[in-house]
């Protein structure tokens, strides 16, 4: 930032006139669209514009990526507006309270969230140049905020790869290597997360930093520029059904206004496009829906191309699609968006004000209670969204009960909180908390359920009346660590506890775990309780100090005992009180694994648990000696019969000798059936009661009967199984598909009973039958080792907070 301020002062006197501004082609030294511009060159161009026209362009570096690339925003407007930028921003934000006084339109253009949808960033440079030159009249009443690249790590991964593999001159034959990226594609960010699924969950550094800026502005319009399959025509607003019910008539109508203006330009050029199909508005974590739930007109624009198209490619109908064509299309919709916004600035301001008033939602307050760690995890997410909440320490509250799916009550005597819709972020509160999102159609692009009380494992009621917060004195825990204690005990029921254990193990502290409930010195403890004894750590000189430091860092309450003699259960010296192994973990990547599912595991270890892992690529996995590892994680993917007999017998030997496999999702297929492990796909008996042939036109409707596109189910938990330590007797699982496996002979830690109606979200009737009485998470003992099956994915997009302890149990508790 300092650097820019300095440049600003220096350059005010030498600001060049519009005519002298260099176009992207002039600045870069090649015609735009004939090369992929690397991210640092893009930043150079934006810096050049800010230095050359400082009265009309301001840059902010709002953060950096995992690979240390800068994240930048450019504010583009008339000199008068930019001089008053802070006043405009503040007045605009006052509109969320209905009191603002500005008539400027705020348009936010986001480019290249998917790194290999690489045309966007190129188009952004042409767009900003045009706004500063020929189309500067739009800027008189409009502030345009441009993020030229939301995902620089992914984009550079793609453009560097392309530059390495492209033919010279480029080869339009789609079979050539330059059109086939392979497993490690540039779509996602460093950790292989899809940033266009992360706006609501904010698990990634790019999203976290961007949202701080977004919340400072809450623009009237937000466009997320994408690319889709290379054979598709261009897609722009209006979006497809289903729309979430909170989307206002104006938000619907204005998408049509914008779409019609884009169509005018596309028609004049004879370009193809489609609207109202495929891209719906429901799942709240996209670059279109999230802004919509914050009062914007949020939209996705999709060019055909993605990582396949390169600089030029022959499409299915025999046309050549070039990068220049792709730039022209995104450039056209970008400018058309600013044009329409400028023409409707007054209306946009009025409607933005209206959006934030008169929220008459059925549920006015969401009342929650639960474990302190879990409440804190939720509060930390709400803080990032500027969502207000209050504490509750007593009372009984009636409403829709999340636990039963019916009306009921929730009584609180400590650790409660309330989140109400009567606040500027009220619509977002409704969308994130409501028990069941109302769809206007069941065909959707993504998951249909995400309700936060389920995701965070909290008891909750949705109340139709307004609940006021109470003034609760937060008590701080004190830590009693002194040399005189025989042992220290601490509970095990949250991700924070898992992080605490990982930190102890990383520091070389030895920890035991309780496999049976026990009581000592008048207190009771559950399975999974961590037992840290002085005797186990005698050889560690700085034991007390290290334990003290880690305990303070995690604000962990640990209870000292003066003895190992229990009142009930097993004494700490008993052979039943096992040491927690400090596992050496390997994770398979590449080959059959899904990049996204692999990335979730990678991110979980490094950024959530803070525990080391070794990534082994499928290409050389055969040559790796598995005996160096305790645990092998197989991420979800398309395995089929991926492991040959030789590999399977190696795996089996390793497990027999004490190895542990964590098999997730599709990797279970590589182990099931004839392959020697005990898991079996559930066999379905075909229902032959109605054999009437279905009309062809209904095939899509018929197909979804067998589908689950992300719905929440209430499952049963055997919490005496180490895989389920720390959980209660039921668990709400986010099910992402209808793959179903029969119960194990024993070791069914989490499973579905007969009733498989979803608590939230959509599940087809056939799919519900298929998943009835099937396994969710289980452990098969095999020789001296185990295979842990995870049919559902507790790490999905990093947001299902309450599932993560299952994964930690798989690492540390199952043995
Ligand atoms: Zn995309």
mmCIF file with all atom_site columns, C-alpha atoms in Angstrom, residues 123-226:
data_model
loop_
_atom_site.group_PDB
_atom_site.id
_atom_site.type_symbol
_atom_site.label_atom_id
_atom_site.label_alt_id
_atom_site.label_comp_id
_atom_site.label_asym_id
_atom_site.label_entity_id
_atom_site.label_seq_id
_atom_site.pdbx_PDB_ins_code
_atom_site.Cartn_x
_atom_site.Cartn_y
_atom_site.Cartn_z
_atom_site.occupancy
_atom_site.B_iso_or_equiv
_atom_site.pdbx_formal_charge
_atom_site.auth_seq_id
_atom_site.auth_comp_id
_atom_site.auth_asym_id
_atom_site.auth_atom_id
_atom_site.pdbx_PDB_model_num
ATOM 1   C CA . UNK A 1 123 ? -10.629 -9.273  -20.858 1.00 0.00 ? 123 UNK A CA 1
ATOM 2   C CA . UNK A 1 124 ? -10.383 -7.239  -17.647 1.00 0.00 ? 124 UNK A CA 1
ATOM 3   C CA . UNK A 1 125 ? -7.401  -5.296  -19.031 1.00 0.00 ? 125 UNK A CA 1
ATOM 4   C CA . UNK A 1 126 ? -9.259  -4.386  -22.207 1.00 0.00 ? 126 UNK A CA 1
ATOM 5   C CA . UNK A 1 127 ? -12.318 -3.443  -20.157 1.00 0.00 ? 127 UNK A CA 1
ATOM 6   C CA . UNK A 1 128 ? -10.567 -1.092  -17.765 1.00 0.00 ? 128 UNK A CA 1
ATOM 7   C CA . UNK A 1 129 ? -8.753  0.571   -20.657 1.00 0.00 ? 129 UNK A CA 1
ATOM 8   C CA . UNK A 1 130 ? -12.019 1.181   -22.496 1.00 0.00 ? 130 UNK A CA 1
ATOM 9   C CA . UNK A 1 131 ? -13.659 2.548   -19.343 1.00 0.00 ? 131 UNK A CA 1
ATOM 10  C CA . UNK A 1 132 ? -10.818 5.023   -18.962 1.00 0.00 ? 132 UNK A CA 1
ATOM 11  C CA . UNK A 1 133 ? -10.885 6.090   -22.604 1.00 0.00 ? 133 UNK A CA 1
ATOM 12  C CA . UNK A 1 134 ? -13.905 5.728   -24.914 1.00 0.00 ? 134 UNK A CA 1
ATOM 13  C CA . UNK A 1 135 ? -16.482 4.856   -22.287 1.00 0.00 ? 135 UNK A CA 1
ATOM 14  C CA . UNK A 1 136 ? -15.435 7.258   -19.551 1.00 0.00 ? 136 UNK A CA 1
ATOM 15  C CA . UNK A 1 137 ? -18.887 8.843   -19.608 1.00 0.00 ? 137 UNK A CA 1
ATOM 16  C CA . UNK A 1 138 ? -20.247 5.745   -17.791 1.00 0.00 ? 138 UNK A CA 1
ATOM 17  C CA . UNK A 1 139 ? -18.025 6.625   -14.856 1.00 0.00 ? 139 UNK A CA 1
ATOM 18  C CA . UNK A 1 140 ? -19.639 9.948   -14.107 1.00 0.00 ? 140 UNK A CA 1
ATOM 19  C CA . UNK A 1 141 ? -22.246 8.345   -11.864 1.00 0.00 ? 141 UNK A CA 1
ATOM 20  C CA . UNK A 1 142 ? -20.675 4.908   -11.452 1.00 0.00 ? 142 UNK A CA 1
ATOM 21  C CA . UNK A 1 143 ? -17.842 3.486   -9.378  1.00 0.00 ? 143 UNK A CA 1
ATOM 22  C CA . UNK A 1 144 ? -16.427 0.331   -10.950 1.00 0.00 ? 144 UNK A CA 1
ATOM 23  C CA . UNK A 1 145 ? -14.440 -1.973  -8.706  1.00 0.00 ? 145 UNK A CA 1
ATOM 24  C CA . UNK A 1 146 ? -12.397 -4.492  -10.640 1.00 0.00 ? 146 UNK A CA 1
ATOM 25  C CA . UNK A 1 147 ? -10.705 -7.587  -9.299  1.00 0.00 ? 147 UNK A CA 1
ATOM 26  C CA . UNK A 1 148 ? -8.653  -8.652  -12.306 1.00 0.00 ? 148 UNK A CA 1
ATOM 27  C CA . UNK A 1 149 ? -7.857  -12.058 -10.860 1.00 0.00 ? 149 UNK A CA 1
ATOM 28  C CA . UNK A 1 150 ? -9.500  -13.663 -7.846  1.00 0.00 ? 150 UNK A CA 1
ATOM 29  C CA . UNK A 1 151 ? -7.376  -16.790 -8.169  1.00 0.00 ? 151 UNK A CA 1
ATOM 30  C CA . UNK A 1 152 ? -3.829  -15.854 -9.257  1.00 0.00 ? 152 UNK A CA 1
ATOM 31  C CA . UNK A 1 153 ? -2.266  -19.177 -8.176  1.00 0.00 ? 153 UNK A CA 1
ATOM 32  C CA . UNK A 1 154 ? -4.653  -21.188 -10.331 1.00 0.00 ? 154 UNK A CA 1
ATOM 33  C CA . UNK A 1 155 ? -4.401  -18.791 -13.253 1.00 0.00 ? 155 UNK A CA 1
ATOM 34  C CA . UNK A 1 156 ? -0.616  -18.828 -13.285 1.00 0.00 ? 156 UNK A CA 1
ATOM 35  C CA . UNK A 1 157 ? -0.655  -22.613 -12.911 1.00 0.00 ? 157 UNK A CA 1
ATOM 36  C CA . UNK A 1 158 ? -2.702  -22.704 -16.102 1.00 0.00 ? 158 UNK A CA 1
ATOM 37  C CA . UNK A 1 159 ? -0.864  -20.047 -18.080 1.00 0.00 ? 159 UNK A CA 1
ATOM 38  C CA . UNK A 1 160 ? 2.585   -21.340 -17.148 1.00 0.00 ? 160 UNK A CA 1
ATOM 39  C CA . UNK A 1 161 ? 1.503   -24.853 -18.076 1.00 0.00 ? 161 UNK A CA 1
ATOM 40  C CA . UNK A 1 162 ? 0.067   -23.631 -21.363 1.00 0.00 ? 162 UNK A CA 1
ATOM 41  C CA . UNK A 1 163 ? 3.189   -21.669 -22.191 1.00 0.00 ? 163 UNK A CA 1
ATOM 42  C CA . UNK A 1 164 ? 5.267   -24.787 -21.589 1.00 0.00 ? 164 UNK A CA 1
ATOM 43  C CA . UNK A 1 165 ? 3.212   -27.141 -23.694 1.00 0.00 ? 165 UNK A CA 1
ATOM 44  C CA . UNK A 1 166 ? 1.829   -25.047 -26.513 1.00 0.00 ? 166 UNK A CA 1
ATOM 45  C CA . UNK A 1 167 ? 2.779   -25.611 -30.096 1.00 0.00 ? 167 UNK A CA 1
ATOM 46  C CA . UNK A 1 168 ? 4.271   -22.731 -32.080 1.00 0.00 ? 168 UNK A CA 1
ATOM 47  C CA . UNK A 1 169 ? 2.223   -21.483 -33.785 1.00 0.00 ? 169 UNK A CA 1
ATOM 48  C CA . UNK A 1 170 ? -0.597  -22.751 -31.597 1.00 0.00 ? 170 UNK A CA 1
ATOM 49  C CA . UNK A 1 171 ? -2.269  -25.974 -32.694 1.00 0.00 ? 171 UNK A CA 1
ATOM 50  C CA . UNK A 1 172 ? -6.045  -25.834 -33.137 1.00 0.00 ? 172 UNK A CA 1
ATOM 51  C CA . UNK A 1 173 ? -6.408  -29.631 -33.041 1.00 0.00 ? 173 UNK A CA 1
ATOM 52  C CA . UNK A 1 174 ? -8.103  -30.329 -29.689 1.00 0.00 ? 174 UNK A CA 1
ATOM 53  C CA . UNK A 1 175 ? -6.121  -33.568 -29.332 1.00 0.00 ? 175 UNK A CA 1
ATOM 54  C CA . UNK A 1 176 ? -2.875  -31.683 -28.961 1.00 0.00 ? 176 UNK A CA 1
ATOM 55  C CA . UNK A 1 177 ? -1.341  -31.572 -25.486 1.00 0.00 ? 177 UNK A CA 1
ATOM 56  C CA . UNK A 1 178 ? -1.902  -27.817 -25.168 1.00 0.00 ? 178 UNK A CA 1
ATOM 57  C CA . UNK A 1 179 ? -5.642  -28.506 -24.956 1.00 0.00 ? 179 UNK A CA 1
ATOM 58  C CA . UNK A 1 180 ? -5.422  -31.225 -22.305 1.00 0.00 ? 180 UNK A CA 1
ATOM 59  C CA . UNK A 1 181 ? -4.371  -30.055 -18.878 1.00 0.00 ? 181 UNK A CA 1
ATOM 60  C CA . UNK A 1 182 ? -4.530  -33.274 -16.916 1.00 0.00 ? 182 UNK A CA 1
ATOM 61  C CA . UNK A 1 183 ? -5.090  -33.876 -13.213 1.00 0.00 ? 183 UNK A CA 1
ATOM 62  C CA . UNK A 1 184 ? -3.403  -30.815 -11.713 1.00 0.00 ? 184 UNK A CA 1
ATOM 63  C CA . UNK A 1 185 ? -5.502  -28.288 -13.570 1.00 0.00 ? 185 UNK A CA 1
ATOM 64  C CA . UNK A 1 186 ? -5.526  -24.564 -12.986 1.00 0.00 ? 186 UNK A CA 1
ATOM 65  C CA . UNK A 1 187 ? -9.200  -24.363 -12.091 1.00 0.00 ? 187 UNK A CA 1
ATOM 66  C CA . UNK A 1 188 ? -8.825  -24.359 -8.319  1.00 0.00 ? 188 UNK A CA 1
ATOM 67  C CA . UNK A 1 189 ? -6.527  -22.488 -5.961  1.00 0.00 ? 189 UNK A CA 1
ATOM 68  C CA . UNK A 1 190 ? -3.305  -23.729 -4.376  1.00 0.00 ? 190 UNK A CA 1
ATOM 69  C CA . UNK A 1 191 ? -5.146  -26.180 -2.116  1.00 0.00 ? 191 UNK A CA 1
ATOM 70  C CA . UNK A 1 192 ? -7.317  -27.372 -4.990  1.00 0.00 ? 192 UNK A CA 1
ATOM 71  C CA . UNK A 1 193 ? -10.372 -25.608 -3.558  1.00 0.00 ? 193 UNK A CA 1
ATOM 72  C CA . UNK A 1 194 ? -13.003 -24.259 -5.880  1.00 0.00 ? 194 UNK A CA 1
ATOM 73  C CA . UNK A 1 195 ? -13.158 -20.589 -4.893  1.00 0.00 ? 195 UNK A CA 1
ATOM 74  C CA . UNK A 1 196 ? -16.576 -20.303 -6.508  1.00 0.00 ? 196 UNK A CA 1
ATOM 75  C CA . UNK A 1 197 ? -17.951 -22.620 -3.830  1.00 0.00 ? 197 UNK A CA 1
ATOM 76  C CA . UNK A 1 198 ? -16.307 -20.789 -0.940  1.00 0.00 ? 198 UNK A CA 1
ATOM 77  C CA . UNK A 1 199 ? -17.997 -17.372 -0.634  1.00 0.00 ? 199 UNK A CA 1
ATOM 78  C CA . UNK A 1 200 ? -20.174 -18.444 2.299   1.00 0.00 ? 200 UNK A CA 1
ATOM 79  C CA . UNK A 1 201 ? -17.751 -20.810 4.058   1.00 0.00 ? 201 UNK A CA 1
ATOM 80  C CA . UNK A 1 202 ? -14.600 -18.716 3.683   1.00 0.00 ? 202 UNK A CA 1
ATOM 81  C CA . UNK A 1 203 ? -12.215 -21.582 4.195   1.00 0.00 ? 203 UNK A CA 1
ATOM 82  C CA . UNK A 1 204 ? -9.630  -20.142 1.778   1.00 0.00 ? 204 UNK A CA 1
ATOM 83  C CA . UNK A 1 205 ? -7.294  -17.164 2.201   1.00 0.00 ? 205 UNK A CA 1
ATOM 84  C CA . UNK A 1 206 ? -8.393  -15.622 -1.097  1.00 0.00 ? 206 UNK A CA 1
ATOM 85  C CA . UNK A 1 207 ? -12.053 -15.632 -0.050  1.00 0.00 ? 207 UNK A CA 1
ATOM 86  C CA . UNK A 1 208 ? -11.347 -14.434 3.481   1.00 0.00 ? 208 UNK A CA 1
ATOM 87  C CA . UNK A 1 209 ? -9.392  -11.427 2.299   1.00 0.00 ? 209 UNK A CA 1
ATOM 88  C CA . UNK A 1 210 ? -11.725 -10.611 -0.571  1.00 0.00 ? 210 UNK A CA 1
ATOM 89  C CA . UNK A 1 211 ? -14.827 -10.720 1.593   1.00 0.00 ? 211 UNK A CA 1
ATOM 90  C CA . UNK A 1 212 ? -13.408 -8.068  3.922   1.00 0.00 ? 212 UNK A CA 1
ATOM 91  C CA . UNK A 1 213 ? -13.268 -5.741  0.916   1.00 0.00 ? 213 UNK A CA 1
ATOM 92  C CA . UNK A 1 214 ? -16.639 -6.843  -0.403  1.00 0.00 ? 214 UNK A CA 1
ATOM 93  C CA . UNK A 1 215 ? -18.282 -6.109  2.939   1.00 0.00 ? 215 UNK A CA 1
ATOM 94  C CA . UNK A 1 216 ? -16.822 -2.616  2.872   1.00 0.00 ? 216 UNK A CA 1
ATOM 95  C CA . UNK A 1 217 ? -18.734 -1.984  -0.344  1.00 0.00 ? 217 UNK A CA 1
ATOM 96  C CA . UNK A 1 218 ? -21.726 -4.300  -0.840  1.00 0.00 ? 218 UNK A CA 1
ATOM 97  C CA . UNK A 1 219 ? -22.002 -3.326  -4.507  1.00 0.00 ? 219 UNK A CA 1
ATOM 98  C CA . UNK A 1 220 ? -25.250 -2.910  -6.429  1.00 0.00 ? 220 UNK A CA 1
ATOM 99  C CA . UNK A 1 221 ? -23.990 -5.226  -9.151  1.00 0.00 ? 221 UNK A CA 1
ATOM 100 C CA . UNK A 1 222 ? -21.562 -8.118  -8.986  1.00 0.00 ? 222 UNK A CA 1
ATOM 101 C CA . UNK A 1 223 ? -20.388 -10.070 -12.017 1.00 0.00 ? 223 UNK A CA 1
ATOM 102 C CA . UNK A 1 224 ? -18.351 -13.252 -11.782 1.00 0.00 ? 224 UNK A CA 1
ATOM 103 C CA . UNK A 1 225 ? -16.657 -13.988 -15.118 1.00 0.00 ? 225 UNK A CA 1
ATOM 104 C CA . UNK A 1 226 ? -16.255 -17.648 -15.994 1.00 0.00 ? 226 UNK A CA 1
#
